[in-house]
């Protein structure tokens, strides 16, 4: 594809969520500065290298393509809500498909609800990325078990999530958002405090090797986990 056609294709989609470098100096006009964010996750250089990777809730696929660029053996991306929308909506799977084409990528994009994912219908993976998804789920604790079942022995899970830091307690608690209390978004359900998410991960059978609050001052946390 020549640069002019690529520019036209990228500009034909107005719903970009991720800023993705698509070659020829073209960057999608995402609503979040993805390149800046990912730097602060401190992902080790060899984290994806040679691994089979699953990106849950991929949206435009920035993190899927990032894992591919860092040498992943294969990358599977799944998404339900945004990819379930028709192209008449501002956001849809169109951004992912355009980015995949521009990057000549082999990432496989599957419309699937995480809650329906099993080793039988999706396979098992060495590394799973679950960014910005957990608090959108009605059953986040169950989701952690589903994710664990999708990991190979000694597999790794990288979670990026909102955690609620507004409650003054030492206890592991999770805040329920029945309406649009979190960011005015009715699709947000739960805000575990960091201790609660840490303990849910450990009780699910993960070893949390490190976790930290990220850069945005928006109560976003990164958890690096492994299946022992
Ligand atoms: C806040 S966005 C995060 C997008 C991307 N992972 C990131 O970190 O920038 C949440 C994404 O999760 C997807 N999603 C929400 N619930 C899901 C589910 N049950 N199964 C799969 N994807 C889901 C949404 O469609 C959306 O693309």
PDB file of N, CA, C and O in Angstrom, residues 15 102 135 150 156 162 185 211-212:
ATOM      1  N   UNK A  15     -12.931   6.496  14.899  1.00  0.00           N
ATOM      2  CA  UNK A  15     -13.104   6.005  16.269  1.00  0.00           C
ATOM      3  C   UNK A  15     -11.844   5.517  16.939  1.00  0.00           C
ATOM      4  O   UNK A  15     -11.920   4.809  17.951  1.00  0.00           O
ATOM      5  N   UNK A 102      -2.274  -2.260   7.644  1.00  0.00           N
ATOM      6  CA  UNK A 102      -1.145  -1.333   7.471  1.00  0.00           C
ATOM      7  C   UNK A 102       0.165  -1.961   7.935  1.00  0.00           C
ATOM      8  O   UNK A 102       1.225  -1.716   7.351  1.00  0.00           O
ATOM      9  N   UNK A 135     -12.254  -4.288  35.299  1.00  0.00           N
ATOM     10  CA  UNK A 135     -13.319  -3.501  35.959  1.00  0.00           C
ATOM     11  C   UNK A 135     -14.560  -3.353  35.083  1.00  0.00           C
ATOM     12  O   UNK A 135     -15.585  -2.859  35.539  1.00  0.00           O
ATOM     13  N   UNK A 150      -6.479 -20.559  30.721  1.00  0.00           N
ATOM     14  CA  UNK A 150      -5.989 -20.346  29.350  1.00  0.00           C
ATOM     15  C   UNK A 150      -4.463 -20.278  29.292  1.00  0.00           C
ATOM     16  O   UNK A 150      -3.887 -20.108  28.218  1.00  0.00           O
ATOM     17  N   UNK A 156       2.500 -16.571  31.986  1.00  0.00           N
ATOM     18  CA  UNK A 156       2.568 -15.250  32.629  1.00  0.00           C
ATOM     19  C   UNK A 156       1.328 -14.434  32.303  1.00  0.00           C
ATOM     20  O   UNK A 156       0.811 -14.507  31.175  1.00  0.00           O
ATOM     21  N   UNK A 162      -7.784  -0.436  36.516  1.00  0.00           N
ATOM     22  CA  UNK A 162      -8.213   0.531  37.524  1.00  0.00           C
ATOM     23  C   UNK A 162      -8.291  -0.193  38.864  1.00  0.00           C
ATOM     24  O   UNK A 162      -8.765  -1.335  38.928  1.00  0.00           O
ATOM     25  N   UNK A 185     -19.023   6.077  33.112  1.00  0.00           N
ATOM     26  CA  UNK A 185     -19.148   4.992  32.133  1.00  0.00           C
ATOM     27  C   UNK A 185     -19.969   3.849  32.747  1.00  0.00           C
ATOM     28  O   UNK A 185     -19.525   3.218  33.708  1.00  0.00           O
ATOM     29  N   UNK A 211       3.980  -5.558  41.530  1.00  0.00           N
ATOM     30  CA  UNK A 211       2.868  -4.700  41.099  1.00  0.00           C
ATOM     31  C   UNK A 211       3.152  -3.269  41.516  1.00  0.00           C
ATOM     32  O   UNK A 211       3.881  -3.040  42.482  1.00  0.00           O
ATOM     33  N   UNK A 212       2.620  -2.350  40.746  1.00  0.00           N
ATOM     34  CA  UNK A 212       2.878  -0.943  41.042  1.00  0.00           C
ATOM     35  C   UNK A 212       1.806  -0.067  40.419  1.00  0.00           C
ATOM     36  O   UNK A 212       1.161  -0.443  39.445  1.00  0.00           O
TER      37      UNK A 212
END
